[in-house]
XYZ file of C-alpha atoms in Angstrom:
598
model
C 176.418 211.015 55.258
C 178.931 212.254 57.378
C 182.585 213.535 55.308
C 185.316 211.560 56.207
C 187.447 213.170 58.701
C 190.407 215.619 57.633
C 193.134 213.456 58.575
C 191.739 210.875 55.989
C 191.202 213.052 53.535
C 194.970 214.415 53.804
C 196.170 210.965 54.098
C 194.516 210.200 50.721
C 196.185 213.615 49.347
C 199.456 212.807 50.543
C 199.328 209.111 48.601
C 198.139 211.020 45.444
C 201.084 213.012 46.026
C 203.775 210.656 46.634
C 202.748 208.469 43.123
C 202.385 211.578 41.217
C 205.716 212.641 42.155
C 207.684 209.418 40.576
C 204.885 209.078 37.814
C 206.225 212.213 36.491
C 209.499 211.721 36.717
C 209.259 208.005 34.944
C 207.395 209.762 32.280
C 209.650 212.673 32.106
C 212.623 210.115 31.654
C 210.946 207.937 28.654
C 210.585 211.589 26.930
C 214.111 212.352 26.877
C 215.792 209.499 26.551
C 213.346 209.190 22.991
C 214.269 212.376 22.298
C 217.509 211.942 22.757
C 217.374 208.449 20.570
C 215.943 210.013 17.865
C 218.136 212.406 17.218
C 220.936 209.852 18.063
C 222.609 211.988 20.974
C 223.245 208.593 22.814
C 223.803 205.254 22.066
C 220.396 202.730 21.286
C 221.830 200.683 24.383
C 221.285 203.724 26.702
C 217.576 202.795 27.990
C 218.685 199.170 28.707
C 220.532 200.453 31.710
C 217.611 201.726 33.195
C 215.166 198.617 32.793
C 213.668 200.320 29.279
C 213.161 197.865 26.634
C 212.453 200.195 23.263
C 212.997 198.624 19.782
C 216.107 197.485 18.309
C 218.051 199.683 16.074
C 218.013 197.253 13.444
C 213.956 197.300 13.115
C 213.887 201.008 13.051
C 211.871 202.063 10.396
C 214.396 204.340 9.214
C 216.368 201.233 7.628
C 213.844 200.108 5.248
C 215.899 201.230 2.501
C 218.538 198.663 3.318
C 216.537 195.934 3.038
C 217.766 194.930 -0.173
C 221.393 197.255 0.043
C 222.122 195.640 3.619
C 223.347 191.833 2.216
C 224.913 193.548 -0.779
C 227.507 195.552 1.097
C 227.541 193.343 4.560
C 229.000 190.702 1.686
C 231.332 193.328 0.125
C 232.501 194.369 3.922
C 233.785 190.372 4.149
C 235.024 190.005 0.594
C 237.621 193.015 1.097
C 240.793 191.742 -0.135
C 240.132 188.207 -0.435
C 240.922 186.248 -3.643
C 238.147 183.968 -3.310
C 235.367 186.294 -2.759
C 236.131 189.431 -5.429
C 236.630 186.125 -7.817
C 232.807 185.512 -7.654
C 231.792 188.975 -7.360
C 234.482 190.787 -9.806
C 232.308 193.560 -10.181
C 233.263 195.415 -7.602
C 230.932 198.090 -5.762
C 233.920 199.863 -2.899
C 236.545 202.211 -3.157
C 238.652 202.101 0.151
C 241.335 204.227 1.506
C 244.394 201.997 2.448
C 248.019 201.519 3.468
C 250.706 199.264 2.092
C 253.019 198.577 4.983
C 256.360 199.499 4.786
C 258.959 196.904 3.884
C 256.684 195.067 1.409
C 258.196 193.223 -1.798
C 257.153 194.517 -5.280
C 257.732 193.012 -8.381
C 258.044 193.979 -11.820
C 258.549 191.971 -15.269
C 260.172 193.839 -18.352
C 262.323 193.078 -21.487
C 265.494 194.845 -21.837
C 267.806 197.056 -19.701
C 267.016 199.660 -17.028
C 264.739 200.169 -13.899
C 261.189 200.281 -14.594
C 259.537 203.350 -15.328
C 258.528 205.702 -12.768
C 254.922 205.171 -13.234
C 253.869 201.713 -13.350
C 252.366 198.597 -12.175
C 254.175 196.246 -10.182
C 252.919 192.773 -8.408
C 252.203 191.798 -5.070
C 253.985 188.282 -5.428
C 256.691 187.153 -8.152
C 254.442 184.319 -9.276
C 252.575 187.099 -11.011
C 255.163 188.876 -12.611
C 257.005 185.634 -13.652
C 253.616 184.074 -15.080
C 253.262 187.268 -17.594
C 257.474 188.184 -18.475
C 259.161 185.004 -17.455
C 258.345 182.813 -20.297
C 259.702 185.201 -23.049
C 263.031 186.742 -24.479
C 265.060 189.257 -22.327
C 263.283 188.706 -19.580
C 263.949 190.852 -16.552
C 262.205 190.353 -12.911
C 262.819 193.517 -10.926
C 262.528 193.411 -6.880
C 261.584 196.106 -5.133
C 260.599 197.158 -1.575
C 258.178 200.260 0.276
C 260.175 202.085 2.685
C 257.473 203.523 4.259
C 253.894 203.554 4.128
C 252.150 204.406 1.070
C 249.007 205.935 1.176
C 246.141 204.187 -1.618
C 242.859 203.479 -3.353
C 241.829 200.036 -3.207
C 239.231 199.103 -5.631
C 237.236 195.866 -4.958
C 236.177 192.572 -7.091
C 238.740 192.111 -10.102
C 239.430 195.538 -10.981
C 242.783 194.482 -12.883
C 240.659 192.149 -14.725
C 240.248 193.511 -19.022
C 236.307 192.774 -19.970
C 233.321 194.392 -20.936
C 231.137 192.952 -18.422
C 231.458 195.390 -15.449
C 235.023 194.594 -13.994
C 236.285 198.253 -14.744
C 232.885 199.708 -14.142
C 233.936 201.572 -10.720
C 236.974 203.090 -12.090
C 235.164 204.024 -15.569
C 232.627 205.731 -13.172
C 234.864 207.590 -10.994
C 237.459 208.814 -13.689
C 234.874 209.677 -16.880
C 231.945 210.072 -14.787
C 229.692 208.009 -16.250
C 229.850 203.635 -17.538
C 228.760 202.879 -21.023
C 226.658 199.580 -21.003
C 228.938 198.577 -24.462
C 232.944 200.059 -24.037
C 234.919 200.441 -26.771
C 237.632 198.544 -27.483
C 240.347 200.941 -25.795
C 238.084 201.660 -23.221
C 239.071 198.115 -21.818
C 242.439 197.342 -22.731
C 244.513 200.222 -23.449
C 245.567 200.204 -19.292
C 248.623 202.539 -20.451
C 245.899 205.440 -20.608
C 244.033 204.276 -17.622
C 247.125 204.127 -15.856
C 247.431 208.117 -16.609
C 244.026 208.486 -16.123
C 244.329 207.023 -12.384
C 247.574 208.087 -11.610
C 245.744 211.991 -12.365
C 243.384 211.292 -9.885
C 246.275 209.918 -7.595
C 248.095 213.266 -7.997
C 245.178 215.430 -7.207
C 243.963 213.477 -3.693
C 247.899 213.617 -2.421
C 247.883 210.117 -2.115
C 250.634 207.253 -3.660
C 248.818 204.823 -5.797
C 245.987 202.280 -6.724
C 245.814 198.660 -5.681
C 243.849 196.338 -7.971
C 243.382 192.368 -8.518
C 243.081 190.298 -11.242
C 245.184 186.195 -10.731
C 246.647 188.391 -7.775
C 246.719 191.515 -6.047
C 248.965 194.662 -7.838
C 250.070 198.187 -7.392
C 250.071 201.511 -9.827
C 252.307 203.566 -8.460
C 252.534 206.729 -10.112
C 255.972 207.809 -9.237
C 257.433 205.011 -7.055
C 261.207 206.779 -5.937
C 259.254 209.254 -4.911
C 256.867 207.114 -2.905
C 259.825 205.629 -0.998
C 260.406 202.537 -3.184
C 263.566 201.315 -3.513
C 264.838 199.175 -5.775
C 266.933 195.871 -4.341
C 268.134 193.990 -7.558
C 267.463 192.952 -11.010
C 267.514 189.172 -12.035
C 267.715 188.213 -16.060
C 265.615 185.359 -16.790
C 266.341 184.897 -20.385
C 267.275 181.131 -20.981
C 269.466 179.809 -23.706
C 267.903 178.031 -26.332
C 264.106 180.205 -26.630
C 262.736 179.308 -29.920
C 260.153 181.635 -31.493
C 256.916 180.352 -32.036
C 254.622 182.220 -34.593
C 250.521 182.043 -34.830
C 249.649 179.873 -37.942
C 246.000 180.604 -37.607
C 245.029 177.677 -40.630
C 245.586 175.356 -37.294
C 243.198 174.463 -34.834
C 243.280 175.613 -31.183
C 246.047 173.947 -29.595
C 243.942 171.627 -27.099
C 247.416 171.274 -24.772
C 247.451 175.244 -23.970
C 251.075 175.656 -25.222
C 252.273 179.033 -23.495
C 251.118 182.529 -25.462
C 253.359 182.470 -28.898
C 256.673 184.556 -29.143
C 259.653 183.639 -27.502
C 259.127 181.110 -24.918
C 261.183 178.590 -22.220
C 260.864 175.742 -20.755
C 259.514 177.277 -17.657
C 256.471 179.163 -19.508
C 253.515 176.417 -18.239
C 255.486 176.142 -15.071
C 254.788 179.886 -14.911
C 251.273 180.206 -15.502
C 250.709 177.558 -12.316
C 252.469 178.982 -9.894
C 250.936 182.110 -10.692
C 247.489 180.805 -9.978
C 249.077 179.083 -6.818
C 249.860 182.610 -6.013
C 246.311 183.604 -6.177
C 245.493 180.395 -3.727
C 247.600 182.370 -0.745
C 245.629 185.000 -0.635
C 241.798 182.984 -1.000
C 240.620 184.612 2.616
C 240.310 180.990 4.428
C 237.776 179.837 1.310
C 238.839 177.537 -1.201
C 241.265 175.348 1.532
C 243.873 178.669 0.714
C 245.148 181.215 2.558
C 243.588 184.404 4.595
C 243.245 187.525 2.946
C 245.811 189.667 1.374
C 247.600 191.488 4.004
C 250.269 193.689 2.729
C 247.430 196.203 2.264
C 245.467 197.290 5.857
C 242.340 199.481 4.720
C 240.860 202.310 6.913
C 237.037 201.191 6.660
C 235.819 204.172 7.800
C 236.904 205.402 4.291
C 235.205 202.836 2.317
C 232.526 204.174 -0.718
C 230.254 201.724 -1.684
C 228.052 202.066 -4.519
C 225.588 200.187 -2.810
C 225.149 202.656 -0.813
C 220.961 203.324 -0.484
C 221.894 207.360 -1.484
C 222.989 206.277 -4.524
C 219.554 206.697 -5.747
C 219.961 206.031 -9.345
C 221.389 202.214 -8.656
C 218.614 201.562 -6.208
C 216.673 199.241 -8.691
C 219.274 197.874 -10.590
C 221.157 195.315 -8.425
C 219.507 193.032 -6.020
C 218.113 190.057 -7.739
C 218.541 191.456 -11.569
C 219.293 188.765 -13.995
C 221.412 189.939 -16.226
C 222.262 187.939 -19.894
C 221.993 184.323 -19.525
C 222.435 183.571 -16.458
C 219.622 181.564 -15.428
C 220.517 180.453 -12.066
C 221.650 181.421 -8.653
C 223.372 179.175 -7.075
C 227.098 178.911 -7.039
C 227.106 182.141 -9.215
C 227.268 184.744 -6.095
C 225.011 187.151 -4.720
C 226.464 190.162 -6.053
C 227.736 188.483 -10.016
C 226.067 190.599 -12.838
C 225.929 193.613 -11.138
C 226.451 196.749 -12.658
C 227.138 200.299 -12.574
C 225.496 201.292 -15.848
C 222.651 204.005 -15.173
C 224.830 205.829 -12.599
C 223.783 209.428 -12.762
C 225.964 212.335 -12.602
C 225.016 213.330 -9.647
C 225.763 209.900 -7.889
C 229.060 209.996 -9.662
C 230.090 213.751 -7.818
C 228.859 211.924 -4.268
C 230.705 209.264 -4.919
C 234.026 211.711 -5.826
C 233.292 214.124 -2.997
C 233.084 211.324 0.003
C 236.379 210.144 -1.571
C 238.354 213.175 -1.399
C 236.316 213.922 1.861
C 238.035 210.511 3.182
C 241.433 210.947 1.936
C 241.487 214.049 3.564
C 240.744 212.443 7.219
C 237.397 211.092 7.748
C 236.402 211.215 11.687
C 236.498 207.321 12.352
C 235.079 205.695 15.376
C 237.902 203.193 15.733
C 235.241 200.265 15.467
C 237.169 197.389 13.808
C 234.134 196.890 11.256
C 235.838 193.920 9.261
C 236.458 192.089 12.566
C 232.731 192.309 12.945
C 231.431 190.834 9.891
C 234.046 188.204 10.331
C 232.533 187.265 13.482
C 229.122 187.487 12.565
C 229.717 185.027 9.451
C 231.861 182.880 11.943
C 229.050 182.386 14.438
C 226.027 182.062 12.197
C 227.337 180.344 8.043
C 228.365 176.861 9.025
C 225.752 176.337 10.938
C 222.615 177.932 8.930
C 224.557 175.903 5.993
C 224.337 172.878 8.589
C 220.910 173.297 8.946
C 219.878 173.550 5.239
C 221.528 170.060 4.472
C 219.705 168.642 7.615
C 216.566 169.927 6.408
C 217.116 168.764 3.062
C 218.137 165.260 4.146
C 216.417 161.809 4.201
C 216.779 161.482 8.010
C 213.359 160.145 9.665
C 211.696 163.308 10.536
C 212.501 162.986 14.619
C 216.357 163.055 13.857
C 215.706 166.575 11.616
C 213.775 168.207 14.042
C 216.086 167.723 17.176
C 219.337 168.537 14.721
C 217.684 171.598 13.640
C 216.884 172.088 17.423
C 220.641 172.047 18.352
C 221.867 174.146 15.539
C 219.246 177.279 15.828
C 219.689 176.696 20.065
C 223.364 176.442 19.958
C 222.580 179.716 18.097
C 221.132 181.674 20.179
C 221.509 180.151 23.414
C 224.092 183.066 24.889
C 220.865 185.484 24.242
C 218.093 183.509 25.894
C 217.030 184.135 29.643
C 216.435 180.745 31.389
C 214.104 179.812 33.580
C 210.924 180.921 31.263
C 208.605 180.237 34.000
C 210.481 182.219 36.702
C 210.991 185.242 34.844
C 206.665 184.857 34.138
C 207.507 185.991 29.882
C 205.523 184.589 27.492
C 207.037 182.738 24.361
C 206.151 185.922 22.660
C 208.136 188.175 25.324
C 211.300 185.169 25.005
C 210.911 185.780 21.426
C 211.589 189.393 21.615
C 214.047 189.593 24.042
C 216.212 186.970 22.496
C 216.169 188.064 18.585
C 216.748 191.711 19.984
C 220.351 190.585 22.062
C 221.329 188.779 18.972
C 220.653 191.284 16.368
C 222.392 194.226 18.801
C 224.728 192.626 20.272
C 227.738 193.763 17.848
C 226.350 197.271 17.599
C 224.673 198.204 20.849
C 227.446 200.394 22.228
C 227.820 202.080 18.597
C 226.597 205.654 18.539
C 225.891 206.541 15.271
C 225.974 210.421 15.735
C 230.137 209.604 16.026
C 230.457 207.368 13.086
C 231.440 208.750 9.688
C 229.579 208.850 6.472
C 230.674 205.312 5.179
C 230.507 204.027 8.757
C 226.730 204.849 8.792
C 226.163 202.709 5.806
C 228.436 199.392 7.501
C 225.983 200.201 10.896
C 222.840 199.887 9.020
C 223.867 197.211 7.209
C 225.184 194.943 10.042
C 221.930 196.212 12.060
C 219.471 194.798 9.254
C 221.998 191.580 8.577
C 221.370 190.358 11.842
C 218.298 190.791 12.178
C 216.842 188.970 9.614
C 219.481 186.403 10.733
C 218.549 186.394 14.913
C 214.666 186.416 13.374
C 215.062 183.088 11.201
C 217.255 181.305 13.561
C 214.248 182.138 16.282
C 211.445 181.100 13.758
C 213.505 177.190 13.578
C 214.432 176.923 17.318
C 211.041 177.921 17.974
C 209.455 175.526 15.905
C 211.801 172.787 17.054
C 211.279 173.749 20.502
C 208.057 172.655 20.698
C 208.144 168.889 19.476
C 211.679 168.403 21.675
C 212.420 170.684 25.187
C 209.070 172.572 25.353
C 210.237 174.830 27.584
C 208.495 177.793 25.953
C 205.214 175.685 26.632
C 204.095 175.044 23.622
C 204.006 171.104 23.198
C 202.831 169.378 20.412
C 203.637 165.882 19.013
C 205.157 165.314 15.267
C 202.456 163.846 13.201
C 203.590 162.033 10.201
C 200.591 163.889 7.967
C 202.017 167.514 8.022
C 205.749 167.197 9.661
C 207.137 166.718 5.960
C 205.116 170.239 5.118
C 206.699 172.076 8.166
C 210.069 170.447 7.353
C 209.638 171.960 3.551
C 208.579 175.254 4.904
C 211.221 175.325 7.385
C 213.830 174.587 3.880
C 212.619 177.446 2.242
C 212.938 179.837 4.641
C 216.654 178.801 4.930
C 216.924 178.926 1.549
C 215.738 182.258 1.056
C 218.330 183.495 4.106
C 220.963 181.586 2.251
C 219.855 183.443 -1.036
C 219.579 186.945 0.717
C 222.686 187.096 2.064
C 224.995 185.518 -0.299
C 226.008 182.334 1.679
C 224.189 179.924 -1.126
C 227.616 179.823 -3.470
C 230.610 177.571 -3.062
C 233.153 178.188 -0.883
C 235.617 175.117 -1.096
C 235.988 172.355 -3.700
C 233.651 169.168 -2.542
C 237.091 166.935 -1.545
C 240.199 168.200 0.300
C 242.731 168.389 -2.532
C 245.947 166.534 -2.604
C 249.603 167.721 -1.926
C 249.943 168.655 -5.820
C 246.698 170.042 -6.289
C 245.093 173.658 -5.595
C 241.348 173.978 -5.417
C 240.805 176.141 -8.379
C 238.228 179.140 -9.041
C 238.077 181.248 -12.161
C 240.718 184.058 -11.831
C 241.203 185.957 -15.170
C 244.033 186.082 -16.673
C 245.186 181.745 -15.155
C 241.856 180.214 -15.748
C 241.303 176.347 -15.930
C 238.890 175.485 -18.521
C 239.533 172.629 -20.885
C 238.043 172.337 -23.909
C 237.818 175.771 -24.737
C 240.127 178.491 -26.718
C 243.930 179.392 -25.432
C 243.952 180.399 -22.389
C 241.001 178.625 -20.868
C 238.503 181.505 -20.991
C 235.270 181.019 -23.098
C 235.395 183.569 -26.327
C 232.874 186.323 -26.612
C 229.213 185.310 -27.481
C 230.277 181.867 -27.681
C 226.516 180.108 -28.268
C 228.163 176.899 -27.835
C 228.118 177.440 -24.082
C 225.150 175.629 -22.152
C 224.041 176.053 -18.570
C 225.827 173.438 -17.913
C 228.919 174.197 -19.009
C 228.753 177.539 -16.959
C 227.658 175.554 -13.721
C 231.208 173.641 -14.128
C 233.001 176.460 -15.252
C 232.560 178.244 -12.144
C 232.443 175.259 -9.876
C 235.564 174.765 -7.716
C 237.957 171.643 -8.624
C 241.088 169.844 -7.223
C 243.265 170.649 -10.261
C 247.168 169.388 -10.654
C 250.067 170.357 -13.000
C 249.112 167.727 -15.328
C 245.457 168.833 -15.559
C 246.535 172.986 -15.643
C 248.290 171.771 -18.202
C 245.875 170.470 -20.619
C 243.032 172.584 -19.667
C 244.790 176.048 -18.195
C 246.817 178.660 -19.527
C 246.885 182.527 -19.700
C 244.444 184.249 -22.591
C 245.909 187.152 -23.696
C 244.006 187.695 -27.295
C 240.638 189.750 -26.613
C 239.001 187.423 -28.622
C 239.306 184.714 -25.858
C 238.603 187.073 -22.680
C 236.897 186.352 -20.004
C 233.033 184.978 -20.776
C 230.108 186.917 -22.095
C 228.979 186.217 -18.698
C 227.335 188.293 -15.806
């Protein structure tokens, strides 16, 4: 056979040639821009501008380790100063650099003559300090104001709040270095030496004080002329006519809550109400209250968390652990019972380095983190929480499906691609494209090489939050999808002998979401309250509790408290004067603290 002729041949050459050429460079490309990924040099968005579709950040293999950390701080990012939420997890797992604006009101109650002392705690709101001085003797309310801002610590969940049950567990941990499972007695309530104690560490980081909350947000300020505080006047609340009331401890528990024995006025219940009204102002938009606290803006770039998956000795202590006797989950929180007993030493000096590593100016990205997981809980809670009482209703079967259909779309529907036919993707291909613009779409542009150390952690976290969110909310619309629009192409038609199954199935995997990330509890009382009611929550030291000791907290290993009990207890309720009167109060005797309770 003859050879074809040269011209042919070169012809052939010269197409080799010209694919070979762009092969290479297409190849060359995917290399670098991997390379570059994986050593995060550029953003995980980067490939998307040039038609690349590579996995999404929040699958990477890399994150397994927040699997079960991811929820746990993503829930702590949203609780930050918020009444409501650090009321269901008091525990508290983050220390956070912050600022109190200037020109913010303190308060401070004392008996007797003379400015307060130079170190010392002072209130947020007036409700507080009038609840605890303004029902006794030579009472003196002392008004105060920042003149400019003053550099802090905030430590989460109720870290003002006196028990034994894990409360004071972050500042036991980062001022002795270690949290005994059983404190002794001092080790709870003598504050005057953990005031020193803090106000040592405050010294040595250069910074002005500690923020806390119990019924109400406070300040330690450890030497508050110096810190710019000035004080604006003094106002003597003693009334004529106080009475002293001793203990007679041969009686029974006074079932009306009279206020805490010694001197008191007429104003003393009064007191202990508005304080807990206080509390309501600052709820964070649960509980039909107010948003967060906002005298206090925190630099989240700062923020510690003990959740943190480095923090290898916590690792299997938290997430799911049933601590004591509590034998349920719901309405309890995600994060109640934890702990920070078992923290090793060498978690402890991480946890004090990255501090003083933070206070000393962090490199921050400038992303507005707390913005974020607002958003993300705004788009996705009421309706996932929508979906769970649809799927739990008695609604003919039709009705659930194309409810559930509307949610999970309405969902996702600014991440799906329409027409499926014209763009030739498979349900499969829809699938992925779709659950990877939801889960990225907060965090695409974030480069994590520029983020700081606690910034890594609040990527992560987010990342791994929504994906397991974008995932679920894809595994109902798909499922839906197919007995209602069938525009993926799968049809099929609901038959009566298995649609109660998938409708069971579909409840449990909600219900497990719900459960993972925390959005199972309460968040408002079941009725909107009246004009002269607040929708109350457990807030040591104003609780509502009737039928318990003064002061409306349960008393230490009480036995007489049944599950049932507890599931009221914490349950949120329309309460008035009238019923904070018979069942409410302040509890100021340790024997009546706050319940032997995770």
């Amino acid at each position: 056979m003859a050879p074809p002729p040269l011209t042919s041949t070169r012809k052939q050459r010269i197409s080799n040639a010209n694919l070979f050429l762009p092969t290479c460079i297409v190849l060359f490309i995917i290399i670098i821009v991997a390379v570059l990924l994986r050593y995060d040099f550029v953003s995980p968005s980067f490939p998307a501008a040039f038609g690349l579709h590579l996995p999404s950040p929040a699958v990477d293999s890399t994150l397994n380790s927040y699997h079960d950390a991811a929820p746990l701080v993503f829930d702590s990012l949203h609780g930050l100063l918020k009444q409501w939420s650090n009321s269901y997890a008091p525990n508290g797992h983050s220390i956070v650099v912050g600022t109190v604006l200037p020109h913010t009101q303190l308060f401070h109650g004392k008996h007797g003559p003379g400015l307060p002392d130079k170190l010392q705690f002072f209130a947020f709101d007036a409700e507080m300090s009038l609840g605890i001085f303004g029902a006794t003797a030579s009472s003196v309310i002392h008004t105060l104001a920042s003149t400019r801002p003053l550099r802090v610590l905030y430590f989460d969940g109720q870290s003002a709040t006196l028990t034994e049950t894990g409360t004071l567990d972050s500042q036991m941990a980062i001022l002795g270095g270690e949290v005994p499972s059983v404190p002794e007695y001092n080790h709870i309530y003598d504050e005057n030496q953990r005031a020193l104690e803090l106000c040592a560490l405050v010294d040595d980081l250069g910074i002005d004080g500690v923020v806390r909350m119990n019924a109400g947000f406070e300040i330690l300020l450890c030497n508050w002329p110096q810190s710019g505080v000035e004080h604006l006047f003094a106002s003597n609340l003693t009334l004529p006519g106080n009475r002293e009331r001793k203990m007679d401890k041969s009686l029974p528990n006074d079932p009306n809550r009279q206020p805490p024995l010694g001197f008191g006025n007429a104003f003393g219940e009064q007191g202990s109400f508005e304080w807990l009204r206080s509390a309501t102002w600052h709820y964070g938009n649960y509980g039909q209250g107010g948003p967060a606290f906002g005298h206090v803006k925190l630099d989240l770039c700062t923020l510690v968390s003990f959740y943190d998956p480095e923090l290898t000795s916590l690792g299997s202590l938290h997430y799911g652990r049933i601590i004591g006797n509590q034998t349920f989950q719901n309405g309890w929180g995600l994060r109640r019972g934890h702990r920070l007993v078992g923290l090793s030493s060498r978690d402890v000096k991480t946890v004090r380095s990255r501090v003083r590593e933070n206070i000393g100016g962090s490199k921050c990205s400038g992303v507005e983190w707390a913005v974020l997981a607002e958003s993300i809980v705004s788009q996705h809670k009421t309706r996932l929480l929508d979906i769970s009482e649809t799927l739990g209703s008695h609604q003919p079967a039709s009705s659930i499906v194309t409810r559930i259909h509307e949610l999970s779309h309405a969902i996702l529907y600014a991440y799906i691609e329409y027409p499926f036919a014209a763009t030739g993707r498979s349900a499969d291909e829809v699938e992925a494209l779709t659950v990877s613009r939801c889960s990225s779409v907060y965090t695409s542009k974030v480069n994590p090489s520029r983020l700081s150390k606690s910034e890594v952690v609040l990527y992560h976290s987010i990342n791994v939050v929504l994906s397991r969110l974008c995932s679920s909310e894809w595994d109902l619309l798909r499922w839906s999808e197919k007995y209602t629009t069938r525009l993926l192409g799968e049809r099929d038609d609901i038959d009566p002998s298995r649609i109660q199954r998938e409708i069971d199935d579909k409840q449990q995997l909600v219900h497990s979401l719900l459960a993972w990330i925390g959005w199972d509890n309460w968040s408002q009382c079941e009725a909107q309250c009246l004009a002269d009611q607040l929708c109350a929550i457990p807030t040591w030291p104003v609780v509502y509790a009737p039928g318990f000791p003064q002061g409306g907290i349960y008393a230490v290993n009480n036995t007489k408290t049944s599950k049932q009990d507890l599931a009221e207890f914490w349950r949120p309720k329309c309460i008035n004067r009238a019923d904070f009167d018979r069942g409410g109060g302040r509890g100021r005797e340790p024997d009546y603290q706050f319940p032997d309770i995770p």
